[in-house]
Coordinates of C-alpha atoms and ligand atoms in Angstrom, one line a residue:
X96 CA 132.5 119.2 133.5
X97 CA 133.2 116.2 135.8
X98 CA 137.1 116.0 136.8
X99 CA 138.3 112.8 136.1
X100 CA 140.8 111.5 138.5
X101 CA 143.9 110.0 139.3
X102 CA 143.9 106.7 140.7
X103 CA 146.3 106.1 143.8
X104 CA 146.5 103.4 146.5
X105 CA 142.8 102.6 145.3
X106 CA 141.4 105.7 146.0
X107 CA 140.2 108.9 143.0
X108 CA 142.2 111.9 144.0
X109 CA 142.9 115.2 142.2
X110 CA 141.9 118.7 142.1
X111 CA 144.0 120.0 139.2
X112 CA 142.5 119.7 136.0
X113 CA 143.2 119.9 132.4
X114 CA 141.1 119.5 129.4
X115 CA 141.6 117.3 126.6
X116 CA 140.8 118.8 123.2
X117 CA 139.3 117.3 119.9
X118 CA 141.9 117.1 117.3
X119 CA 138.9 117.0 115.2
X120 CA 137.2 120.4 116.5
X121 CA 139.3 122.2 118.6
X122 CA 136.5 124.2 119.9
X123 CA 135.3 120.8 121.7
X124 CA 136.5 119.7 125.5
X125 CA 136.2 115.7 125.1
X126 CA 136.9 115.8 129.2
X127 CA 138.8 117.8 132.1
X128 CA 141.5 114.9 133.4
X129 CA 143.4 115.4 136.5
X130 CA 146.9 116.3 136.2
X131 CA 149.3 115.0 139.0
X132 CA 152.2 116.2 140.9
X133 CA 155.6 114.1 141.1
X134 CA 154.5 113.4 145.0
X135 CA 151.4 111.9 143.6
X136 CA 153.7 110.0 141.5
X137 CA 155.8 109.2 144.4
X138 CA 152.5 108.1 146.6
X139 CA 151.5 106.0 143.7
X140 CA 154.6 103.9 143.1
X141 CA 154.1 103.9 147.3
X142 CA 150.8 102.1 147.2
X143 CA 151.9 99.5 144.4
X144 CA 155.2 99.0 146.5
X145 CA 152.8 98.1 149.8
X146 CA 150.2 96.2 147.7
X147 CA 153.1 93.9 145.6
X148 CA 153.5 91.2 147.9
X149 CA 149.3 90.0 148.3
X150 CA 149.0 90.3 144.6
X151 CA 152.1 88.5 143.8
X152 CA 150.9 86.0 145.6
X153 CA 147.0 86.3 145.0
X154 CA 145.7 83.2 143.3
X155 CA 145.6 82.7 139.8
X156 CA 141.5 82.1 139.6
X157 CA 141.4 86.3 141.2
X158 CA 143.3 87.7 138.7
X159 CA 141.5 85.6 135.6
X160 CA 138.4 87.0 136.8
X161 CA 139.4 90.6 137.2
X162 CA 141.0 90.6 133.7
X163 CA 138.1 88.3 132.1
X164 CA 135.3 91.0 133.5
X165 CA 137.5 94.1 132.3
X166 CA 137.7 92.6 128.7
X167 CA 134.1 91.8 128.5
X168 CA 133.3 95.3 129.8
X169 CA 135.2 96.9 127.2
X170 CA 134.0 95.1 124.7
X171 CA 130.5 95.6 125.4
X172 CA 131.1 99.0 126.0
X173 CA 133.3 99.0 122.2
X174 CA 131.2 102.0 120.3
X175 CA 131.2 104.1 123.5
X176 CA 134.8 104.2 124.0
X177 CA 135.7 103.8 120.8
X178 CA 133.8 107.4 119.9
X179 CA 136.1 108.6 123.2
X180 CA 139.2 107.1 121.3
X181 CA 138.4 108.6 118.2
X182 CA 137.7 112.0 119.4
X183 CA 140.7 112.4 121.6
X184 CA 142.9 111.1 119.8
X185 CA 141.7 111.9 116.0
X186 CA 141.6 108.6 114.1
X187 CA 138.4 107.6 112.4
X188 CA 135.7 106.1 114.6
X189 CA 136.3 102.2 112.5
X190 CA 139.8 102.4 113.3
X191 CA 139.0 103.1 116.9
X192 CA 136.6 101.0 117.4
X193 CA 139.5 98.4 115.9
X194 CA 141.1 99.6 118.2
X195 CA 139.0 99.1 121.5
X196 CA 138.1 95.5 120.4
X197 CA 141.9 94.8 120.3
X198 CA 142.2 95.9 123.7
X199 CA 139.1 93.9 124.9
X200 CA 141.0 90.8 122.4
X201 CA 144.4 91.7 124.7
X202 CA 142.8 91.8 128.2
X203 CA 141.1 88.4 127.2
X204 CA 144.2 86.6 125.9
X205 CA 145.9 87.2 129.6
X206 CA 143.3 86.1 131.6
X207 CA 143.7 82.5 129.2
X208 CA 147.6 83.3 130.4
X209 CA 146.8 83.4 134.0
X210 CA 145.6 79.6 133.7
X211 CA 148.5 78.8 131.5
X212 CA 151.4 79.3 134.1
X213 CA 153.9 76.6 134.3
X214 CA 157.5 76.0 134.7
X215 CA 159.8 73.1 134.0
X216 CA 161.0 69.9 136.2
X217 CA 164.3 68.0 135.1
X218 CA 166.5 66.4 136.6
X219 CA 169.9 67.9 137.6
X220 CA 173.4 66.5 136.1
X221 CA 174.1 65.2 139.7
X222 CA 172.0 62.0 141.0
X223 CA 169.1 62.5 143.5
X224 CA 168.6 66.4 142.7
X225 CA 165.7 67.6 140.7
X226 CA 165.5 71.3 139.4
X227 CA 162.6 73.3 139.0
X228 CA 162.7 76.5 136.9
X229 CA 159.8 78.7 137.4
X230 CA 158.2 82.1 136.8
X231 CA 158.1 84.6 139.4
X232 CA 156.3 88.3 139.2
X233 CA 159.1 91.3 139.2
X234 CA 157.5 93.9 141.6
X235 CA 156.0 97.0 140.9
X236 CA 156.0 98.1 137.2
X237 CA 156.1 101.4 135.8
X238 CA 154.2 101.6 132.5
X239 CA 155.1 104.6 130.4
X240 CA 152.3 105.1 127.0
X241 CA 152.2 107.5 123.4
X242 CA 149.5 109.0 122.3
X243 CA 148.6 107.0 118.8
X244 CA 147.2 103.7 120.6
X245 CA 145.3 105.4 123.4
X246 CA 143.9 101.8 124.7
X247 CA 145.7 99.3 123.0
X248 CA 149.3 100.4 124.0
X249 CA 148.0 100.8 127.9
X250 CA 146.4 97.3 127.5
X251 CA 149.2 95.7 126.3
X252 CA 151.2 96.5 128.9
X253 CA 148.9 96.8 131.9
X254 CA 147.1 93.3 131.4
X255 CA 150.6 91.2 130.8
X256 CA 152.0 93.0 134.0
X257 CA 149.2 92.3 136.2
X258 CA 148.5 89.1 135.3
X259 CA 152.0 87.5 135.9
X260 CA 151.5 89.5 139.6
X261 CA 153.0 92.6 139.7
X262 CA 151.5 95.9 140.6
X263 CA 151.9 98.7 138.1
X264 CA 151.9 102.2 138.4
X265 CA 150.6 103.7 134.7
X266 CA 151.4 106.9 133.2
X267 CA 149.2 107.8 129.8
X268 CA 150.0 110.3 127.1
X269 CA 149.4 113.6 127.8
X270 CA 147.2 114.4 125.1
X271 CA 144.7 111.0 125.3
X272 CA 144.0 110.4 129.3
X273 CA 140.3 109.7 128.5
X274 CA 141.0 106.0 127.4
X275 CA 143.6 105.4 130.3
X276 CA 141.1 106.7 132.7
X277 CA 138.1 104.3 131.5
X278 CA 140.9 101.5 131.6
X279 CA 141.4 101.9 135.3
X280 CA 138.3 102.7 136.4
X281 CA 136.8 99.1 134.3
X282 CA 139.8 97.6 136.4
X283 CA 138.8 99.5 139.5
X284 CA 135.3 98.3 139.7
X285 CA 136.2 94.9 138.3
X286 CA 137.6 94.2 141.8
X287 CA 141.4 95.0 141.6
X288 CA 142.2 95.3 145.0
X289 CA 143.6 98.8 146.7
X290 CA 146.9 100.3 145.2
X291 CA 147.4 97.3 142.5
X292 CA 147.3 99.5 139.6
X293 CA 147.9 103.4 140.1
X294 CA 146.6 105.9 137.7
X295 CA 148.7 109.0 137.5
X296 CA 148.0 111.0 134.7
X297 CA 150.1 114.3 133.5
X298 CA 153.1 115.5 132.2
X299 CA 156.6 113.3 131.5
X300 CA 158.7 115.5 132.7
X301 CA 156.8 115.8 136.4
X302 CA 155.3 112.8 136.6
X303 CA 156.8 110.4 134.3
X304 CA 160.2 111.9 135.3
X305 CA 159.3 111.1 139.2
X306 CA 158.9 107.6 137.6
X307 CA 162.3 107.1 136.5
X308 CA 164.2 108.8 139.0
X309 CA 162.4 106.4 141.9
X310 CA 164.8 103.3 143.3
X311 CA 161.5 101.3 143.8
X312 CA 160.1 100.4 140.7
X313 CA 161.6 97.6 139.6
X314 CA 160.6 97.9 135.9
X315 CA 159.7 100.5 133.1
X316 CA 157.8 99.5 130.0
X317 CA 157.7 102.8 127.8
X318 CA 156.5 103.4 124.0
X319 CA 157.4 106.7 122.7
X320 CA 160.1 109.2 121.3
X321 CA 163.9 107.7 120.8
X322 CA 164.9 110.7 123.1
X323 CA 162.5 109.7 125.7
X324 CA 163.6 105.9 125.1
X325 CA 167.2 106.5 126.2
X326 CA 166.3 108.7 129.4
X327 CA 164.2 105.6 130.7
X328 CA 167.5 103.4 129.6
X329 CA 170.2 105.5 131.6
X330 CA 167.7 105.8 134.4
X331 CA 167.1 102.1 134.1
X332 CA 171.0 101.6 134.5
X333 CA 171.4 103.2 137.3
X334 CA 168.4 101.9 139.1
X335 CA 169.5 98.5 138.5
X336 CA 166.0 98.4 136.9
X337 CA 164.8 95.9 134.3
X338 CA 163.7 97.9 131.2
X339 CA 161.5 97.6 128.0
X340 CA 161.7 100.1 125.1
X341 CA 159.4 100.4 122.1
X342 CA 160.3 103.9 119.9
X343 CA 160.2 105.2 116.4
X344 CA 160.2 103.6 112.8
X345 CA 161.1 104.3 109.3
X346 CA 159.5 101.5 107.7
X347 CA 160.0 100.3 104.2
X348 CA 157.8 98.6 102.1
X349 CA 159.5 97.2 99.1
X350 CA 157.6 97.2 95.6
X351 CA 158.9 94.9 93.1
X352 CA 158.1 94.4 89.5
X353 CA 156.4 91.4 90.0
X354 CA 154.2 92.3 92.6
X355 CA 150.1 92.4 92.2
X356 CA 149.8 96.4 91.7
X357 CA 146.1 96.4 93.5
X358 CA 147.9 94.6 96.5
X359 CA 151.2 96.6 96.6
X360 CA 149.1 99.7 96.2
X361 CA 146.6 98.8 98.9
X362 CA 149.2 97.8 101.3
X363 CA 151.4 101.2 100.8
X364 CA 148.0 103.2 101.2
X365 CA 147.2 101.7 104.1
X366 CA 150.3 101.7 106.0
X367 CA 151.6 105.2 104.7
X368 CA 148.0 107.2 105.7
X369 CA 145.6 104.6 107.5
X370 CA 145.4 106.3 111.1
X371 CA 147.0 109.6 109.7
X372 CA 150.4 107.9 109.2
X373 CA 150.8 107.8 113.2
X374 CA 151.6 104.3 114.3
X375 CA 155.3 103.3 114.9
X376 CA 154.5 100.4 112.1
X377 CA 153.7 103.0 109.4
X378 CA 155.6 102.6 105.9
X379 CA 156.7 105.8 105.2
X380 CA 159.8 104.8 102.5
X381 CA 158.0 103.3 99.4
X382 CA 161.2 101.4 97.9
X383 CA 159.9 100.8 93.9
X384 CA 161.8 98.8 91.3
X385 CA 162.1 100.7 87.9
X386 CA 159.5 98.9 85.8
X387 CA 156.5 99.1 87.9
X388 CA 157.1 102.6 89.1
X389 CA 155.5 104.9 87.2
X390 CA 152.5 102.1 87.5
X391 CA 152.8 102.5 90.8
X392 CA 152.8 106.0 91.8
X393 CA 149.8 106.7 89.3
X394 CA 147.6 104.4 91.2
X395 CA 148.7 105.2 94.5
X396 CA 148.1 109.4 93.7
X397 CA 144.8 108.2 92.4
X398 CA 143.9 106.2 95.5
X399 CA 145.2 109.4 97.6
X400 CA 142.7 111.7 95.4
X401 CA 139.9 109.9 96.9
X402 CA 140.8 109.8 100.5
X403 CA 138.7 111.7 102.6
X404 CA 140.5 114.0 105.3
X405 CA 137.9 115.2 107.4
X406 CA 136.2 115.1 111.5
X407 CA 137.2 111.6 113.3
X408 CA 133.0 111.2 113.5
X409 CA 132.2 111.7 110.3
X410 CA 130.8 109.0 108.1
X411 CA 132.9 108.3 105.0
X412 CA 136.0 109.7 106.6
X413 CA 139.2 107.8 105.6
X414 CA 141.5 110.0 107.5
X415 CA 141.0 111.6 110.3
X416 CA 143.3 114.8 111.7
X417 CA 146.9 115.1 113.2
X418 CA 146.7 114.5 116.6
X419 CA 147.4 118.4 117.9
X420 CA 148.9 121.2 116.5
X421 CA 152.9 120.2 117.2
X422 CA 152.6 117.3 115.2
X423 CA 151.4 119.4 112.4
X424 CA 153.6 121.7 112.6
X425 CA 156.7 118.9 112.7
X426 CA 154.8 117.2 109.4
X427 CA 154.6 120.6 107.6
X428 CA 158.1 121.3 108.5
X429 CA 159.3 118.2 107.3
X430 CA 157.3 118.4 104.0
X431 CA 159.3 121.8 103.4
X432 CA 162.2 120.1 104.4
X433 CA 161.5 116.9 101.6
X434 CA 160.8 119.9 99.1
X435 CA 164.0 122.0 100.0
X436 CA 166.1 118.5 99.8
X437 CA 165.3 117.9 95.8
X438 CA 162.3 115.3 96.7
X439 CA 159.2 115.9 94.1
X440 CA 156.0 116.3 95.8
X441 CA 153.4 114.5 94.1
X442 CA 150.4 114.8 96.0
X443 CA 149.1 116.4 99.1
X444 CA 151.6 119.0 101.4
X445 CA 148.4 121.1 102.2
X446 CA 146.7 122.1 105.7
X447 CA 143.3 121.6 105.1
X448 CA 140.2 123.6 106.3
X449 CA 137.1 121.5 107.6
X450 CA 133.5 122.8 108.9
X451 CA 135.4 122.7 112.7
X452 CA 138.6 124.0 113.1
X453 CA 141.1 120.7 113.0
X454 CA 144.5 119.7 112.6
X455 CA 143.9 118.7 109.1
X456 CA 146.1 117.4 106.6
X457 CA 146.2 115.7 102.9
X458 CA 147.9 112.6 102.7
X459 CA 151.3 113.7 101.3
X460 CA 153.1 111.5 98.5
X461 CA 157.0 112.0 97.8
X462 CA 158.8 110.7 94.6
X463 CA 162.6 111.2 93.3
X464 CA 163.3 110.8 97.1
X465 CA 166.6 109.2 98.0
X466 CA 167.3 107.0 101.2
X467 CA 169.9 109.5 102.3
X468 CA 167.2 112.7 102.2
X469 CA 166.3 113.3 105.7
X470 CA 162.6 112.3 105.0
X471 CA 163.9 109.1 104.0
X472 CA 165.9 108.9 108.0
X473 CA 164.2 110.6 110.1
X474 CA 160.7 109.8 111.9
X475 CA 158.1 111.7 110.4
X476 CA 154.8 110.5 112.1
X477 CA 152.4 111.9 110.0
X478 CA 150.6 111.1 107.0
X479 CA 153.6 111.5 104.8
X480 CA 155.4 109.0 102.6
X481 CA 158.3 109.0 100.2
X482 CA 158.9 106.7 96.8
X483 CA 162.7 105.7 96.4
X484 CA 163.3 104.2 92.7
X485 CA 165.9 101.5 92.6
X486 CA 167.4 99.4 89.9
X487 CA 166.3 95.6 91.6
X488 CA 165.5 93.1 94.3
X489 CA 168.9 93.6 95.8
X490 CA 169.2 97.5 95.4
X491 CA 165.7 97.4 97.2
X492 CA 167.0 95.1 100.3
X493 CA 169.6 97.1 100.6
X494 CA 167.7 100.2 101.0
X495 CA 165.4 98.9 103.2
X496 CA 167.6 97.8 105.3
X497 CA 169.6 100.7 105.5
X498 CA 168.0 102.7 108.4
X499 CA 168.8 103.3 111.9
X500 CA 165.8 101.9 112.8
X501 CA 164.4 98.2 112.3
X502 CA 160.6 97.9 113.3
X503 CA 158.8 96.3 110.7
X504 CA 159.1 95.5 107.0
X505 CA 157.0 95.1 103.9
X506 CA 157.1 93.4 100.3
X507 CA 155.3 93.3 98.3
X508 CA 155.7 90.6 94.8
X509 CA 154.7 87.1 93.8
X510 CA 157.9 85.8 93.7
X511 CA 158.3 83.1 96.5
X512 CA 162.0 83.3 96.3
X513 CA 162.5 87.6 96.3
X514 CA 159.5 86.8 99.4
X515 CA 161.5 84.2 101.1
X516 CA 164.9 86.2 101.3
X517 CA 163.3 89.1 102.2
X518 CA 161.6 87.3 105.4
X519 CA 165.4 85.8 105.6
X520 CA 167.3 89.0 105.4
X521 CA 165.1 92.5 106.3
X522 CA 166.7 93.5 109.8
X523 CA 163.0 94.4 111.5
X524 CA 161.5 93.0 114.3
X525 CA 158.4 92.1 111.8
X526 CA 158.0 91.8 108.1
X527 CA 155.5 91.5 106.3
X528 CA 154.7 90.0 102.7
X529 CA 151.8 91.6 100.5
X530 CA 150.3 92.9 103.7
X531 CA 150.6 96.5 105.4
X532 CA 153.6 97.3 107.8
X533 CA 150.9 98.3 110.1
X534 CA 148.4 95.8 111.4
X535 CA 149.4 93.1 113.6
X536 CA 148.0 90.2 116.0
X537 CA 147.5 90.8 119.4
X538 CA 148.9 87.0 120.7
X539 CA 151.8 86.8 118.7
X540 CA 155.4 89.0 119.8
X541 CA 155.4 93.0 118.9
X542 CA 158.9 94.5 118.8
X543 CA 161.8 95.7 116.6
X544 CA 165.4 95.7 116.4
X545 CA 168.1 98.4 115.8
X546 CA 166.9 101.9 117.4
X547 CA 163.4 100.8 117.3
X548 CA 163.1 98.4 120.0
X549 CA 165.2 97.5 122.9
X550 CA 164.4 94.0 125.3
X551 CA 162.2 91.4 125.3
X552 CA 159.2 91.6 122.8
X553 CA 155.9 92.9 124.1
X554 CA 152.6 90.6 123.7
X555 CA 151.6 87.3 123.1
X556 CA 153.2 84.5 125.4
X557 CA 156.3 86.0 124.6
X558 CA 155.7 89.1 127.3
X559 CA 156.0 86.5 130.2
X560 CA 159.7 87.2 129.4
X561 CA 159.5 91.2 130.4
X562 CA 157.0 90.9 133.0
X563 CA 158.6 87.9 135.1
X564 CA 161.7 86.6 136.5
X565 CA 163.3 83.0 136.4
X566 CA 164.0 81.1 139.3
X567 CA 165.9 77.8 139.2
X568 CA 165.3 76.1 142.4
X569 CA 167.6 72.6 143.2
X570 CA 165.9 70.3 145.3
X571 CA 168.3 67.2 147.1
X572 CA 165.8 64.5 146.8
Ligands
LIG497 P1 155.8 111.3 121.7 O1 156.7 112.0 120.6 O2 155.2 110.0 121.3 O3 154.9 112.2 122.4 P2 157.4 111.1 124.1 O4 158.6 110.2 124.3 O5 157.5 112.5 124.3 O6 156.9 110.7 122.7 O7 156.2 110.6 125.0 C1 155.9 109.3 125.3 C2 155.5 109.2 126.8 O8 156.7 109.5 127.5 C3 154.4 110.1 127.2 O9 153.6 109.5 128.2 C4 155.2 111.2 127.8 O10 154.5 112.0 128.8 C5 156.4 110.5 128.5 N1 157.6 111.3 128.8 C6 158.0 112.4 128.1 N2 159.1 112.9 128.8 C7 159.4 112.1 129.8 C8 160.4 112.1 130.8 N3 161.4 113.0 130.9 N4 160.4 111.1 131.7 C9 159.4 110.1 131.6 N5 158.4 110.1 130.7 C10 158.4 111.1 129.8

C-alpha cells in the first residue's frame, strides 16, 4: 500500500508507517499513514515559524482563492471522502458524507471571511488623535484534533487559522489520519505556499507532546480528553501561549410533560446514538418529568429495537461501530458499572457480532438512573444514555444543570415559558429547544462552559477572536 506522508516545510516526508484499521471490519487496512518523530514535529513548527511572516502579510485575494478551491474540491470529491470518513472512523456513510459537506460548507465560509476583514476608526478622547483598532494574525498555530469529526474538527480549525494569516502546524487523531491527510494534500495542491501548513501525523505523547513543550508556537487549539485539555493549558501557561480548549460533555436533554412525544423522542434518539453516541454534543442524561415517563421510555426502547448496528457501508445502517476496541471496552465497562450502581438497563448492553469482525454495539438505554450515579457524571462516549425521573420543570433544571461540565443543552416541551427560562438559565455553551444536543451550524459560535470548554468560541465570525490579535493604533493627526 502507498505510504501517506507527513507534510513539512511543503515537502511529503516519512518512512515509518502505520496502518489505519476499519472499525467496521477489522480485517480491512483503509491506508498505511506515516507516523512522525518529535524532531519532525520540531522541523514542522520550524517551517511554519520561517513561513509566518509572507503569509501574515500575503494578500487577502491569495488566501480566498486557496481556501475557495480547497472547499470546492472537497465538495466535489464529497462521496469519495466521505466513504474514507466513514470507514476510518465508523460512522454511517450519510453521516459522513454530512460530514465532509460541512467541512466543504466551513472552508467556504472563511474564504467569504478573508474579504470581510475590517477594523474600527474613532476618534480618541483627546482632540486631533484618531485610533484605529485592527486585527492582526497571531503566528504559528498548533492545531490539536479527536478522532469523532475526522474532517470537520481539522476544518474548523485549520481554515479560521489560515485565513486570518497564521501558519499552522496540525496534528490529527491517531486513529483517523486518512481525512487529515486528504485535507492537506487539497490544501497543498491548491497552492498554499511552502511550510504554511505542516502535516505531522502520530502519536500525542511524541508528537503532540513536542507541540506543547515548543516556546515557538504561539497558539494551541485542541479538542479532546479533559486530561489532555489541562496538559495543553499548563503548557500554555508557561509558554506564555494563547490557548483554546474544546473537551468532554454530559449533556442533558430535558423531557417535560408537555412536550410533543414524537419530537422529544426523536431528539433523544438522535443525540444519545446518532454517530454511535460519539460527538462531544451527545445527550447522554435523559432528564423525564413523572407523567410522560413511562410514555417516553416505551417509545424510545421501541425506536432503539429498530436501529440497525451494523458495517459503516452498509445500506440501511443506522449505527455504525465504536470507533476501536478501547472505546468498547470503556462503554462495556461503564455499562457494568451503571448495572453495579442500581441503574435498570432497559435496552441494549450487548457486543454484537456482524458478517466482519467490528467494534459492534446495541444502543444502550438506562432508566432508574440518578444524577449522582457515575453514568450520570462521567463521560461515557459511546452509544449509551441514562433516563433520570424527576418531579418537575425545576427539579429538571436543576439536574441539568448540575454537571461539571456545560456543553450543550436540550428541551424538549411546548411550553414557551418552561422553553424561555431554560434558554435563560441552562449553564451550556448551546441549548437547544425541541432539537438534538448534537447538530449545529457551521457560521454560528461552537463552545461550552464549565469543564467543557475553555476560551474564545470556535467558528463562525466569532473565531476571529482565537485566531487574531487586537491592535489599537493612535494616530496625532
Ligand atoms: P480522546 O479521548 O478523544 O482520544 P485525547 O485527549 O487522548 O482524547 O486525544 C485528543 C488529541 O490529543 C489526539 O490528537 C491525541 O493524539 C492528542 N494527545 C494525546 N496526548 C497528548 C499529549 N500528551 N500532548 C499533546 N497531544 C496529545
Amino acid at each position: 500500500m502507498t505510504l501517506h506522508q507527513n507534510l513539512i516545510a511543503g515537502e511529503w516526508v516519512g518512512t515509518d508507517g502505520v496502518e489505519n484499521i476499519n472499525p467496521s471490519n477489522t480485517n480491512e487496512v483503509v491506508g498505511v499513514y506515516a507516523r512522525a518523530s518529535a524532531d519532525d514535529a520540531k522541523n514542522a513548527i520550524a517551517a511554519a515559524k520561517a513561513a509566518f511572516p509572507a503569509w501574515s502579510r500575503s494578500g487577502i485575494l491569495e488566501r480566498h482563492a486557496i481556501l475557495k478551491k480547497t472547499a470546492d474540491e472537497i465538495l466535489a470529491r464529497k462521496e469519495e471522502l466521505g466513504k474514507l470518513l466513514a470507514r476510518e472512523e465508523g460512522k454511517t456513510l450519510p453521516e459522513a458524507i454530512g460530514e465532509t459537506i460541512r467541512a466543504a460548507q466551513i472552508f467556504d465560509f472563511f474564504a467569504g471571511e478573508v474579504l470581510r476583514l475590517a477594523g474600527e476608526v474613532l476618534p480618541s478622547v483627546r482632540p486631533n488623535i484618531g485610533v484605529e483598532i485592527t486585527r492582526e494574525p497571531i503566528g504559528v498555530v498548533g492545531i490539536i484534533t479527536p478522532w469523532n469529526f475526522p474532517i470537520a474538527i481539522p476544518a474548523w480549525k485549520i481554515a479560521p487559522a489560515l485565513a486570518y494569516g497564521n501558519t499552522v502546524v496540525f496534528k490529527p487523531a491517531e486513529l483517523v489520519p486518512g481525512c487529515s491527510w486528504a485535507i492537506a494534500d487539497i490544501l497543498h495542491r491548491a497552492g498554499l505556499p511552502k511550510g504554511v501548513l505542516n502535516l505531522v501525523m502520530g502519536k500525542g505523547s511524541v508528537v503532540g507532546q513536542a507541540m506543547l513543550d515548543s516556546p515557538d508556537l504561539a497558539a494551541i487549539t485542541f479538542t479532546g480528553s479533559t486530561g489532555t485539555g489541562k496538559r495543553v493549558a499548563a503548557s500554555s501557561i508557561e509558554h506564555n501561549r494563547k490557548f483554546q480548549l474544546e473537551m468532554g460533555g454530559k449533556n442533558p436533554m430535558v423531557v417535560l410533560d408537555d412536550a410533543d412525544l414524537t419530537v422529544a423522542v426523536e431528539a433523544a434518539a438522535n443525540s444519545g446514538f446518532f454517530s454511535t453516541g460519539q460527538r462531544c454534543t451527545a445527550s447522554s442524561r435523559l432528564i423525564v418529568t413523572e407523567g410522560i415517563h413511562d410514555k417516553f421510555v416505551a417509545a424510545l426502547t421501541e425506536k432503539l429495537k429498530g436501529f440497525v448496528v451494523d458495517d459503516a457501508l452498509k445500506a440501511g445502517t443506522h449505527i455504525g461501530p465504536v470507533v476501536d476496541a478501547g472505546q468498547l471496552k470503556q462503554d462495556t465497562d461503564y455499562i457494568a458499572i451503571g448495572q453495579s450502581e442500581g441503574a435498570r438497563l432497559a435496552f441494549g448492553g450487548e457486543t454484537i457480532s456482524r458478517d466482519n469482525p467490528g467494534f459492534y454495539l446495541q444502543p444502550t438505554l438506562f432508566t432508574e438512573a440518578t444524577n449522582q450515579m457515575r453514568i450520570s457524571r462521567e463521560e461515557i462516549f459511546g452509544p449509551v444514555a441514562s433516563v433520570i425521573r424527576v418531579k418537575d420543570y425545576e427539579e429538571a433544571l436543576s439536574v441539568a444543570n448540575d454537571t461539571p461540565f456545560g456543553l450543550s443543552a436540550g428541551i424538549a416541551t411546548t411550553s414557551l415559558k418552561y422553553a424561555t427560562h431554560f434558554k435563560r438559565n441552562s449553564e451550556a455553551g448551546m441549548v437547544m429547544v425541541n432539537l438534538p444536543t448534537a447538530g449545529v451550524d457551521f457560521h454560528v459560535p461552537f463552545g461550552g462552559r464549565k469543564a467543557s470548554s475553555f476560551g474564545p468560541r470556535e467558528q463562525g465570525k466569532y473565531a476571529s477572536e482565537f485566531f487574531t490579535v487586537v491592535k489599537t493604533a493612535y494616530t496625532l493627526a
